[in-house]
Amino acid sequence: MKMTTEEAFVKVLQRHGIRDAFGIIGSAFMPISDLFPKAGITFWDCAHEGSGGMMADGYTRASGKMSMMIAQNGPGITNFVTAVKTAYWNHTPLLLVTPQAANKTLGQGGFQEVEQMAAFKDMVAYQEEVRDPSRVAEVLNRVIIQARRASAPAQINVPRDYWTQVIDIDLPEIVEFERPSGGAEAIEKAAELLSGAKFPVILNGAGVVLGGAIPETIALAERLDAPVCVGYQHNDAFPGSHPLFAGPLGYNGSKAGMELISKADVVLCLGTRLNPFSTLPGYGIDYWPQNAKIIQVDINPDRIGLTKTVSVGIVGDSKKVALALLDKLSGTAGDEGRDARKALIAQTKSAWAQQLASMDHEDDDPGTTWNQRARDDKPDWMSPRMAWRAIQSALPREAIISSDIGNNCAIGNAYPSFEAGRKYLAPGLFGPCGYGLPSIVGAKIGCPDVPVVGFSGDGAFGIAVTELTAIGRGEWPAITQVVFRNYQWGAEKRNSTLWYDDNFVGTELDTQVSYAGIAKACGLQGVVARTMEELSAALSQAITDQMEHGKTTLIEALINQELGEPFRRDAMKKPVAVAGIDAADMRPQKV
């Protein structure tokens, strides 16, 4: 069948149902973007490609639908790097389309030329370059399939002089692969361990959300009366209202979850790579059970046993494995100590809920006084925890939320819970700042009928603030964004208080900047909240305006400068002067 290369490209996108693309327009891909309106594909032209990539991540994570990232070759494409690596560690299947400088002049150092395949080598699960115009459909089809199979970004690199060529091809068929359900021997051994466990605990990761396995893990947990913890930033991997839900592990997580998993003799880790950050000590509790039998289930065999010693490794889909384990459990599985275990779960959860509700302020480490000084400096201002409690009182249960990287967002990790998956978007283990706003915009595009709220600290928000100039246009959906405003880079300032004697290098932000004012200047609603009551009321009104009136609101929540736990106690230590540094040693440069 004869067609142009751009027609072939777009027809493959249509076969895979890819309807949304994020990026900034460029001449290198105009032959295909010219066809987008006819094809039913929407091009969301953001203000910066980096944010566009995070919009794509939020879109796919919230909706489950694959989207596309595309931009001009060279600097447009390199702006995607951070977003693509973020999506990689978020296990988000995305199509990365990288138009390349023309083959005719490649290697001559021409305009907007860079080694685009090399740039993304460590950022994607699969990458391939089109070697001949006649292969454009074949390669694109394979890249999309690989992205879905690996649940990660995959890249197609297309020389720009391959467009507008007439080719004679047959469009490739889509070949689906059934996900593995775990080996029979491994399933038997794991079921035997769980059947004999005195204190089984389940740990759900992102794979449970991606695999739609929450109902199966509920059945498994109820069969065993096992508490269910979730990994860091995966609060939506089990229903928050369920009596067996113990909360998130890791940084600023749930003490209840940490205390309960510490008692486990068998831990079933479903759909999680057990990354180190999710199992670091929290609140001074080194909770990971050293003598427990660990069953790790992951779709990727390379992740099993990588960070923790496991007794049984199962390569498989979380949903299928959970069903297989449920079928193989003995008739008495979970019976030993069942009543006492259920009572302990309820008691531990209640104690943590009461403690969390009473936590107004952050403690100072011995020998430091920053948090006390911050309270004394602004005694009438909200603390970060007061702000989070106010937010929880106004946030709809069905809402999708995003969280940025930063101290104030991290403090909030223990608060949100959800009744369904694909509700909690966090930047993940790559940890980029500037994720909160663009990801929630993408989520709203993917789920237009659901209320969405993004959260960012003021430092991280400054990286994505330019998107306010894009999302006010009529075709963009309304969202709600909360910015915690304390005029500092909080995570770095916390490090400075603990290890660098309050030597605040690069931690201070401009107090004259008003993000609410910038929002208004962009034609959006900007609100300042100074108290818990004002914040709750502003959030409720903003969600009403979003859902009923199509209005975007930015809420600037003014909070004091208290600082929560540092991200990496394990990676920091107080420096020691040996040779010493003196400004008098500075020499003038030769120009």
Coordinates of C-alpha atoms in Angstrom, one line a residue:
M1 CA 0.0 0.0 0.0
K2 CA 1.5 3.4 -1.0
M3 CA 1.5 6.2 1.5
T4 CA 3.9 8.9 2.8
T5 CA 6.2 8.2 5.7
E6 CA 4.2 10.6 7.9
E7 CA 0.9 8.9 7.0
A8 CA 2.4 5.6 7.9
F9 CA 3.7 7.0 11.2
V10 CA 0.3 8.5 12.1
K11 CA -1.6 5.4 11.1
V12 CA 0.5 3.3 13.5
L13 CA -0.3 5.8 16.3
Q14 CA -4.0 5.4 15.5
R15 CA -3.7 1.6 15.6
H16 CA -2.3 1.8 19.1
G17 CA -4.9 4.4 20.2
I18 CA -2.4 7.1 21.1
R19 CA -4.5 10.3 21.1
D20 CA -2.4 12.8 23.0
A21 CA 1.1 14.2 22.4
F22 CA 3.0 16.6 24.7
G23 CA 5.8 19.0 23.7
I24 CA 6.7 22.2 21.8
I25 CA 6.2 22.5 18.0
G26 CA 9.2 22.3 15.8
S27 CA 10.0 22.1 12.1
A28 CA 11.6 18.6 12.4
F29 CA 8.2 16.9 12.9
M30 CA 5.7 19.3 11.3
P31 CA 4.9 16.7 8.6
I32 CA 3.3 14.5 11.2
S33 CA 1.9 17.2 13.5
D34 CA 0.1 18.6 10.4
L35 CA -1.9 15.4 10.3
F36 CA -2.7 15.3 14.0
P37 CA -6.0 17.1 13.8
K38 CA -7.3 14.9 11.0
A39 CA -6.1 11.8 12.9
G40 CA -7.9 12.7 16.2
I41 CA -4.6 13.4 18.0
T42 CA -4.3 16.4 20.3
F43 CA -1.0 18.2 20.5
W44 CA -0.6 19.8 23.9
D45 CA 2.0 22.6 23.4
C46 CA 3.4 23.3 26.8
A47 CA 5.8 26.1 27.8
H48 CA 8.8 23.9 28.3
E49 CA 9.6 20.4 27.0
G50 CA 10.7 19.2 30.5
S51 CA 7.3 20.0 31.9
G52 CA 5.6 18.5 28.8
G53 CA 7.3 15.2 29.5
M54 CA 6.0 15.3 33.1
M55 CA 2.6 16.0 31.8
A56 CA 2.8 12.9 29.7
D57 CA 3.9 10.9 32.8
G58 CA 1.0 12.2 34.8
Y59 CA -1.4 11.5 31.9
T60 CA -0.4 7.9 31.6
R61 CA -0.1 7.2 35.3
A62 CA -3.6 8.6 36.0
S63 CA -5.4 7.2 33.0
G64 CA -3.5 4.0 32.1
K65 CA -3.4 5.3 28.5
M66 CA -0.2 5.7 26.7
S67 CA 0.8 9.1 25.4
M68 CA 3.6 10.6 23.3
M69 CA 6.4 13.1 23.9
I70 CA 7.8 15.0 20.9
A71 CA 9.8 18.1 20.2
Q72 CA 12.3 19.8 17.9
N73 CA 15.5 17.9 17.3
G74 CA 18.5 19.0 19.5
P75 CA 17.7 21.4 22.3
G76 CA 14.0 20.5 22.3
I77 CA 14.7 16.8 22.7
T78 CA 17.4 17.2 25.3
N79 CA 14.9 19.1 27.5
F80 CA 13.1 15.8 27.8
V81 CA 15.9 14.0 29.5
T82 CA 14.9 14.6 33.1
A83 CA 11.2 13.8 32.4
V84 CA 12.0 10.6 30.6
K85 CA 14.2 9.3 33.4
T86 CA 11.5 10.2 35.9
A87 CA 9.0 8.2 33.8
Y88 CA 11.5 5.3 33.7
W89 CA 11.6 4.9 37.5
N90 CA 7.9 5.5 37.7
H91 CA 7.4 2.5 35.4
T92 CA 5.4 4.6 33.0
P93 CA 5.0 3.3 29.4
L94 CA 5.6 6.4 27.1
L95 CA 6.4 6.9 23.5
L96 CA 9.4 9.2 23.1
V97 CA 9.6 10.5 19.5
T98 CA 12.9 12.2 18.8
P99 CA 13.2 13.8 15.3
Q100 CA 16.9 13.8 14.4
A101 CA 19.0 16.2 12.4
A102 CA 19.0 15.2 8.7
N103 CA 21.2 12.2 7.7
K104 CA 22.7 14.2 4.9
T105 CA 24.5 16.6 7.2
L106 CA 24.7 14.5 10.4
G107 CA 28.1 14.7 12.0
Q108 CA 29.0 18.1 10.5
G109 CA 28.1 19.9 13.7
G110 CA 25.1 21.5 12.1
F111 CA 22.1 23.4 13.5
Q112 CA 20.4 21.7 16.5
E113 CA 22.5 18.6 16.1
V114 CA 23.2 16.2 19.1
E115 CA 23.6 12.5 19.6
Q116 CA 20.0 11.8 20.7
M117 CA 20.3 8.1 21.0
A118 CA 23.3 8.4 23.3
A119 CA 21.5 11.0 25.4
F120 CA 18.7 8.6 26.3
K121 CA 20.6 5.4 26.4
D122 CA 20.3 5.1 30.2
M123 CA 16.8 6.8 30.3
V124 CA 14.6 4.4 28.3
A125 CA 13.8 0.7 28.4
Y126 CA 14.2 0.4 24.6
Q127 CA 15.4 2.6 21.7
E128 CA 15.6 2.2 18.0
E129 CA 16.5 4.5 15.1
V130 CA 14.7 4.3 11.7
R131 CA 17.4 3.2 9.2
D132 CA 15.3 3.6 6.1
P133 CA 12.1 5.4 5.3
S134 CA 10.3 2.2 4.4
R135 CA 10.8 0.9 7.9
V136 CA 9.2 3.8 9.8
A137 CA 5.9 2.0 10.6
E138 CA 7.7 -1.3 11.6
V139 CA 10.1 0.5 14.0
L140 CA 7.4 2.7 15.5
N141 CA 5.1 -0.3 16.1
R142 CA 8.0 -2.2 17.8
V143 CA 8.9 0.7 20.0
I144 CA 5.3 1.2 21.2
I145 CA 5.0 -2.6 22.0
Q146 CA 8.3 -2.5 23.9
A147 CA 7.2 0.4 26.0
R148 CA 4.0 -1.4 27.0
R149 CA 5.9 -4.7 27.6
A150 CA 8.5 -3.0 29.9
S151 CA 6.1 -0.5 31.3
A152 CA 8.7 2.2 30.7
P153 CA 9.5 4.9 28.1
A154 CA 10.8 3.7 24.7
Q155 CA 12.4 5.9 22.0
I156 CA 12.1 6.1 18.2
N157 CA 14.7 8.3 16.6
V158 CA 13.7 9.6 13.1
P159 CA 16.0 11.6 10.8
R160 CA 14.0 14.6 9.7
D161 CA 14.8 14.1 6.0
Y162 CA 12.9 10.8 6.1
W163 CA 9.5 12.6 6.2
T164 CA 7.5 13.5 3.1
Q165 CA 8.7 10.4 1.2
V166 CA 6.3 8.0 -0.6
I167 CA 6.8 4.4 0.5
D168 CA 5.1 1.1 -0.3
I169 CA 4.4 -0.9 2.9
D170 CA 2.0 -3.1 4.8
L171 CA 1.2 -1.7 8.2
P172 CA 2.4 -4.1 10.9
E173 CA 0.1 -6.1 13.2
I174 CA 0.1 -5.5 16.9
V175 CA 1.3 -8.6 18.7
E176 CA 0.3 -8.8 22.4
F177 CA 2.1 -11.0 24.9
E178 CA 0.5 -12.6 27.9
R179 CA 2.2 -11.5 31.2
P180 CA 3.8 -14.3 33.2
S181 CA 2.0 -15.7 36.2
G182 CA 5.0 -17.1 38.1
G183 CA 6.6 -20.5 38.1
A184 CA 4.6 -23.4 39.6
E185 CA 7.4 -24.4 42.0
A186 CA 7.9 -20.8 43.3
I187 CA 4.1 -20.3 43.8
E188 CA 4.0 -23.6 45.8
K189 CA 6.9 -22.6 48.0
A190 CA 5.5 -19.1 48.6
A191 CA 2.1 -20.4 49.4
E192 CA 3.6 -22.9 51.9
L193 CA 5.5 -20.0 53.6
L194 CA 2.4 -17.9 53.8
S195 CA 0.2 -20.8 55.0
G196 CA 2.6 -21.4 57.9
A197 CA 3.2 -17.8 58.9
K198 CA 2.4 -16.6 62.4
F199 CA 2.6 -12.9 61.4
P200 CA 2.3 -12.5 57.6
V201 CA 2.6 -9.0 56.1
I202 CA 1.9 -7.9 52.6
L203 CA 3.9 -5.0 51.0
N204 CA 2.3 -3.6 47.8
G205 CA 4.3 -1.6 45.3
A206 CA 3.7 0.2 42.0
G207 CA 3.2 -3.2 40.2
V208 CA -0.1 -3.7 42.1
V209 CA -1.4 -0.4 40.8
L210 CA -0.1 -0.9 37.2
G211 CA -1.4 -4.5 37.1
G212 CA -4.9 -3.7 38.5
A213 CA -4.2 -6.1 41.3
I214 CA -5.7 -4.2 44.3
P215 CA -8.9 -6.4 44.5
E216 CA -6.7 -9.6 44.5
T217 CA -4.5 -8.3 47.2
I218 CA -7.6 -7.4 49.3
A219 CA -8.8 -11.0 49.0
L220 CA -5.3 -12.3 49.9
A221 CA -5.0 -9.9 52.9
E222 CA -8.4 -10.8 54.2
R223 CA -7.8 -14.5 53.8
L224 CA -4.6 -14.2 56.0
D225 CA -5.7 -11.2 58.1
A226 CA -2.4 -9.8 57.1
P227 CA -1.6 -6.0 57.5
V228 CA -0.9 -4.4 54.1
C229 CA 1.9 -1.8 53.8
V230 CA 2.7 0.1 50.7
G231 CA 6.0 1.4 49.2
Y232 CA 7.2 5.0 49.3
Q233 CA 5.0 7.2 47.2
H234 CA 2.5 4.4 46.5
N235 CA -0.2 5.3 49.0
D236 CA -2.8 4.4 46.4
A237 CA -1.8 0.7 46.2
F238 CA -4.4 -0.4 48.8
P239 CA -7.7 1.2 49.9
G240 CA -7.0 3.6 52.8
S241 CA -10.3 2.8 54.5
H242 CA -9.6 -0.9 54.8
P243 CA -9.0 -2.1 58.3
L244 CA -5.9 -4.1 57.2
F245 CA -4.2 -1.0 55.5
A246 CA -1.1 -0.1 57.5
G247 CA 0.2 2.8 55.4
P248 CA 3.3 3.7 53.5
L249 CA 6.8 2.6 54.6
G250 CA 9.9 4.7 54.1
Y251 CA 10.5 8.4 54.4
N252 CA 7.9 10.2 56.5
G253 CA 5.6 7.2 56.2
S254 CA 3.4 5.4 58.7
K255 CA 4.7 4.4 62.1
A256 CA 1.9 1.8 62.2
G257 CA 3.2 0.2 59.0
M258 CA 6.7 0.2 60.3
E259 CA 5.9 -1.3 63.6
L260 CA 3.7 -4.0 62.1
I261 CA 6.1 -5.1 59.4
S262 CA 8.9 -5.3 62.0
K263 CA 7.0 -8.2 63.6
A264 CA 6.6 -10.1 60.4
D265 CA 7.9 -13.7 60.0
V266 CA 6.9 -13.8 56.3
V267 CA 6.6 -10.7 54.0
L268 CA 4.9 -11.0 50.6
C269 CA 6.3 -8.1 48.5
L270 CA 3.9 -7.7 45.5
G271 CA 5.0 -5.7 42.4
T272 CA 7.9 -3.9 44.1
R273 CA 11.6 -3.8 43.4
L274 CA 12.2 -3.0 47.1
N275 CA 14.2 0.0 46.3
P276 CA 16.4 1.1 49.2
F277 CA 14.6 4.5 49.7
S278 CA 11.4 2.7 50.5
T279 CA 12.9 0.6 53.2
L280 CA 15.2 3.1 55.0
P281 CA 14.6 3.6 58.7
G282 CA 12.0 6.2 59.6
Y283 CA 11.3 8.1 62.8
G284 CA 14.4 6.4 64.2
I285 CA 12.8 3.0 63.6
D286 CA 14.9 0.4 61.8
Y287 CA 11.8 -1.6 60.9
W288 CA 12.8 -4.0 58.1
P289 CA 12.5 -7.6 59.6
Q290 CA 15.9 -9.1 59.4
N291 CA 14.8 -12.7 60.1
A292 CA 11.6 -12.8 58.1
K293 CA 11.2 -14.9 55.0
I294 CA 10.8 -12.5 52.0
I295 CA 8.8 -13.4 49.0
Q296 CA 9.4 -10.9 46.2
V297 CA 7.1 -10.7 43.1
D298 CA 8.2 -8.6 40.2
I299 CA 7.6 -8.6 36.4
N300 CA 11.3 -7.9 35.9
P301 CA 13.6 -10.7 37.1
D302 CA 16.6 -8.3 37.2
R303 CA 15.0 -6.6 40.3
I304 CA 14.4 -9.7 42.4
G305 CA 16.9 -10.0 45.2
L306 CA 18.7 -6.9 44.1
T307 CA 18.3 -4.9 47.3
K308 CA 17.0 -7.5 49.9
T309 CA 17.8 -11.1 50.5
V310 CA 14.8 -13.1 49.4
S311 CA 13.6 -16.6 50.2
V312 CA 11.4 -16.9 47.2
G313 CA 11.5 -14.9 43.9
I314 CA 8.5 -15.0 41.6
V315 CA 8.7 -13.5 38.1
G316 CA 5.2 -12.5 37.3
D317 CA 2.2 -10.2 37.1
S318 CA 1.0 -9.1 40.6
K319 CA -2.6 -9.9 39.8
K320 CA -2.0 -13.4 38.4
V321 CA 0.5 -14.3 41.2
A322 CA -1.9 -13.0 43.9
L323 CA -4.7 -15.2 42.5
A324 CA -2.4 -18.2 42.2
L325 CA -1.2 -17.8 45.8
L326 CA -4.8 -17.5 47.1
D327 CA -5.7 -20.7 45.3
K328 CA -2.7 -22.6 46.8
L329 CA -3.0 -21.5 50.5
S330 CA -3.8 -24.2 53.0
G331 CA -7.2 -24.4 54.7
T332 CA -5.7 -23.1 57.9
A333 CA -3.6 -20.3 56.4
G334 CA -3.7 -17.2 58.7
D335 CA -5.4 -19.0 61.5
E336 CA -2.5 -19.0 64.0
G337 CA -2.8 -15.9 66.1
R338 CA -5.5 -14.4 63.8
D339 CA -7.5 -12.7 66.5
A340 CA -4.5 -11.3 68.4
R341 CA -3.1 -10.1 65.1
K342 CA -6.3 -8.3 64.1
A343 CA -6.4 -6.7 67.5
L344 CA -2.8 -5.5 67.2
I345 CA -3.3 -4.1 63.8
A346 CA -6.3 -2.1 65.0
Q347 CA -4.5 -0.9 68.1
T348 CA -1.3 0.1 66.3
K349 CA -3.3 2.0 63.6
S350 CA -5.4 3.8 66.1
A351 CA -2.3 4.9 68.1
W352 CA -0.6 6.2 65.0
A353 CA -3.7 8.0 63.8
Q354 CA -4.0 9.8 67.1
Q355 CA -0.3 10.7 67.1
L356 CA -0.4 12.0 63.5
A357 CA -3.5 14.1 64.3
S358 CA -1.7 15.7 67.2
M359 CA 1.6 16.4 65.4
D360 CA 1.6 20.2 64.8
H361 CA 5.3 20.9 64.7
E362 CA 8.7 19.5 63.7
D363 CA 11.3 18.5 66.3
D364 CA 14.8 19.8 66.4
D365 CA 17.7 17.4 66.5
P366 CA 19.8 17.7 69.7
G367 CA 22.2 20.7 69.3
T368 CA 20.0 22.5 66.7
T369 CA 17.3 25.1 67.2
W370 CA 16.1 26.0 63.7
N371 CA 12.5 24.8 64.1
Q372 CA 12.0 26.5 67.4
R373 CA 13.4 29.7 65.9
A374 CA 11.1 29.3 62.9
R375 CA 8.0 29.0 65.2
D376 CA 9.1 32.0 67.3
D377 CA 9.7 34.1 64.2
K378 CA 6.2 33.6 62.8
P379 CA 4.0 32.4 65.7
D380 CA 0.7 33.0 63.8
W381 CA 1.7 31.2 60.6
M382 CA 0.7 27.7 59.8
S383 CA 3.2 24.9 60.2
P384 CA 3.5 22.4 57.3
R385 CA 1.6 19.8 59.2
M386 CA -1.2 22.2 60.0
A387 CA -1.4 22.9 56.3
W388 CA -1.6 19.2 55.4
R389 CA -4.4 18.6 58.0
A390 CA -6.4 21.5 56.5
I391 CA -5.9 20.1 53.0
Q392 CA -7.0 16.6 54.1
S393 CA -10.3 18.1 55.5
A394 CA -11.1 19.6 52.1
L395 CA -9.8 17.0 49.6
P396 CA -12.4 14.9 47.9
R397 CA -11.9 11.1 48.4
E398 CA -12.0 10.6 44.6
A399 CA -9.4 13.2 43.8
I400 CA -6.1 12.6 42.0
I401 CA -3.2 14.4 43.6
S402 CA 0.4 15.0 42.7
S403 CA 3.2 15.8 44.9
D404 CA 6.5 17.5 44.1
I405 CA 10.0 16.8 45.6
G406 CA 10.8 18.9 48.6
N407 CA 10.6 19.1 52.4
N408 CA 7.0 20.3 52.7
C409 CA 5.6 17.8 50.3
A410 CA 7.6 15.0 51.9
I411 CA 6.1 15.9 55.3
G412 CA 2.7 15.2 53.7
N413 CA 3.6 11.6 52.7
A414 CA 1.9 10.1 55.8
Y415 CA -1.4 11.9 55.2
P416 CA -3.2 11.0 51.9
S417 CA -4.9 7.7 51.4
F418 CA -7.1 6.5 48.5
E419 CA -9.8 4.0 47.7
A420 CA -8.5 3.2 44.2
G421 CA -5.2 3.0 42.3
R422 CA -3.8 5.7 39.9
K423 CA -4.6 8.4 42.3
Y424 CA -1.3 9.4 43.8
L425 CA 1.3 10.9 41.4
A426 CA 4.7 11.5 42.9
P427 CA 8.1 12.2 41.2
G428 CA 9.4 8.8 42.2
L429 CA 13.0 7.7 42.8
F430 CA 14.6 10.0 40.2
G431 CA 13.3 12.8 42.4
P432 CA 13.0 15.8 40.0
C433 CA 11.8 19.1 41.3
G434 CA 9.1 20.8 39.2
Y435 CA 6.9 17.7 38.9
G436 CA 3.8 18.7 40.9
L437 CA 2.1 21.1 38.4
P438 CA 2.8 19.5 35.0
S439 CA 1.9 16.0 36.2
I440 CA -1.4 17.1 37.6
V441 CA -2.2 18.9 34.3
G442 CA -1.5 15.7 32.4
A443 CA -3.7 13.7 34.9
K444 CA -6.6 16.1 34.2
I445 CA -6.2 15.7 30.5
G446 CA -6.3 11.9 30.9
C447 CA -9.1 12.0 33.5
P448 CA -11.2 15.1 32.7
D449 CA -14.1 14.2 35.0
V450 CA -12.1 13.7 38.1
P451 CA -11.0 16.5 40.5
V452 CA -7.2 17.0 40.6
V453 CA -4.9 18.9 42.9
G454 CA -1.2 19.4 42.6
F455 CA 1.2 20.2 45.5
S456 CA 4.6 21.8 45.4
G457 CA 7.0 23.7 47.6
D458 CA 7.9 27.1 46.4
G459 CA 11.4 26.2 45.3
A460 CA 10.3 23.2 43.2
F461 CA 7.3 25.2 41.8
G462 CA 9.6 27.9 40.5
I463 CA 11.0 25.3 38.0
A464 CA 7.6 24.7 36.5
V465 CA 6.0 28.1 37.0
T466 CA 6.3 28.9 33.2
E467 CA 3.5 26.4 32.6
L468 CA 1.1 29.0 34.0
T469 CA 1.6 30.8 30.7
A470 CA 0.4 27.8 28.8
I471 CA -2.5 26.2 30.7
G472 CA -4.7 29.3 30.8
R473 CA -5.6 28.9 27.1
G474 CA -9.2 27.8 26.4
E475 CA -8.3 24.3 25.2
W476 CA -6.5 23.3 28.4
P477 CA -8.6 21.8 31.3
A478 CA -8.9 23.5 34.7
I479 CA -6.8 22.2 37.6
T480 CA -6.0 23.2 41.2
Q481 CA -2.5 23.8 42.4
V482 CA -1.3 24.4 46.0
V483 CA 2.1 26.0 46.6
F484 CA 3.6 25.8 50.1
R485 CA 5.2 29.2 50.4
N486 CA 8.0 29.5 53.0
Y487 CA 10.6 31.3 50.8
Q488 CA 13.3 28.6 51.1
W489 CA 14.7 25.4 49.6
G490 CA 13.6 23.4 52.6
A491 CA 15.3 20.0 52.1
E492 CA 18.7 21.6 51.5
K493 CA 18.1 24.1 54.4
R494 CA 17.4 21.1 56.7
N495 CA 20.7 19.6 55.7
S496 CA 22.4 22.9 56.5
T497 CA 20.9 23.0 60.0
L498 CA 22.0 19.4 60.8
W499 CA 25.5 19.2 59.2
Y500 CA 26.7 22.7 58.2
D501 CA 26.0 24.9 61.3
D502 CA 23.3 27.0 59.6
N503 CA 25.5 28.0 56.7
F504 CA 22.7 28.6 54.3
V505 CA 24.3 28.6 50.9
G506 CA 21.8 28.9 48.1
T507 CA 18.7 28.0 50.2
E508 CA 16.9 31.4 50.3
L509 CA 14.1 32.5 47.9
D510 CA 12.9 35.9 47.0
T511 CA 10.2 37.1 49.4
Q512 CA 8.9 39.6 47.0
V513 CA 7.7 37.0 44.5
S514 CA 3.9 36.2 44.6
Y515 CA 3.0 33.0 42.8
A516 CA -0.7 33.9 43.3
G517 CA 0.1 37.2 41.6
I518 CA 1.8 35.4 38.7
A519 CA -1.2 33.2 38.3
K520 CA -3.5 36.2 38.1
A521 CA -1.2 37.8 35.5
C522 CA -1.6 34.6 33.4
G523 CA -5.4 34.9 33.5
L524 CA -5.9 32.3 36.2
Q525 CA -7.2 32.6 39.8
G526 CA -4.6 33.3 42.5
V527 CA -5.5 33.0 46.2
V528 CA -3.4 33.5 49.3
A529 CA -4.2 31.4 52.4
R530 CA -2.7 32.3 55.8
T531 CA -4.6 30.0 58.2
M532 CA -5.9 26.5 58.3
E533 CA -9.5 27.7 57.9
E534 CA -8.5 29.9 54.9
L535 CA -6.7 27.0 53.3
S536 CA -9.5 24.5 53.6
A537 CA -12.0 27.1 52.3
A538 CA -9.8 28.1 49.4
L539 CA -9.2 24.4 48.4
S540 CA -12.9 23.6 48.6
Q541 CA -13.8 26.6 46.4
A542 CA -11.0 25.9 44.0
I543 CA -12.2 22.4 43.4
T544 CA -15.8 23.6 42.9
D545 CA -14.5 26.2 40.4
Q546 CA -12.4 23.5 38.6
M547 CA -15.3 21.0 38.3
E548 CA -18.3 23.3 37.8
H549 CA -16.9 26.4 36.2
G550 CA -13.8 25.3 34.4
K551 CA -11.5 27.6 36.3
T552 CA -7.9 27.0 37.3
T553 CA -6.8 28.2 40.8
L554 CA -3.4 28.5 42.3
I555 CA -3.4 28.6 46.1
E556 CA -0.4 30.1 47.8
A557 CA -0.4 28.6 51.3
L558 CA 1.8 30.8 53.6
I559 CA 3.6 28.6 56.1
N560 CA 6.4 29.0 58.6
Q561 CA 9.9 27.8 58.0
E562 CA 9.8 24.6 60.1
L563 CA 11.7 21.8 58.5
G564 CA 10.9 18.1 58.6
E565 CA 13.2 15.0 58.4
P566 CA 16.1 15.2 55.9
F567 CA 15.8 13.0 52.9
R568 CA 19.1 11.2 53.4
R569 CA 20.4 10.8 57.0
D570 CA 22.2 7.7 55.7
A571 CA 24.1 9.7 53.1
M572 CA 25.2 12.8 55.1
K573 CA 27.7 13.5 57.8
K574 CA 29.2 16.5 59.4
P575 CA 32.3 17.7 57.6
V576 CA 35.7 18.1 59.3
A577 CA 38.2 20.8 58.5
V578 CA 41.7 19.5 57.8
A579 CA 43.7 21.8 55.5
G580 CA 41.3 24.7 56.0
I581 CA 39.9 27.1 53.4
D582 CA 40.9 30.9 53.4
A583 CA 39.5 33.5 51.0
A584 CA 43.0 35.0 50.9
D585 CA 44.1 32.1 48.8
M586 CA 41.9 33.1 45.9
R587 CA 43.9 34.2 42.8
P588 CA 42.8 36.5 39.9
Q589 CA 41.9 34.7 36.7
K590 CA 43.9 35.5 33.6
V591 CA 41.6 36.8 30.8

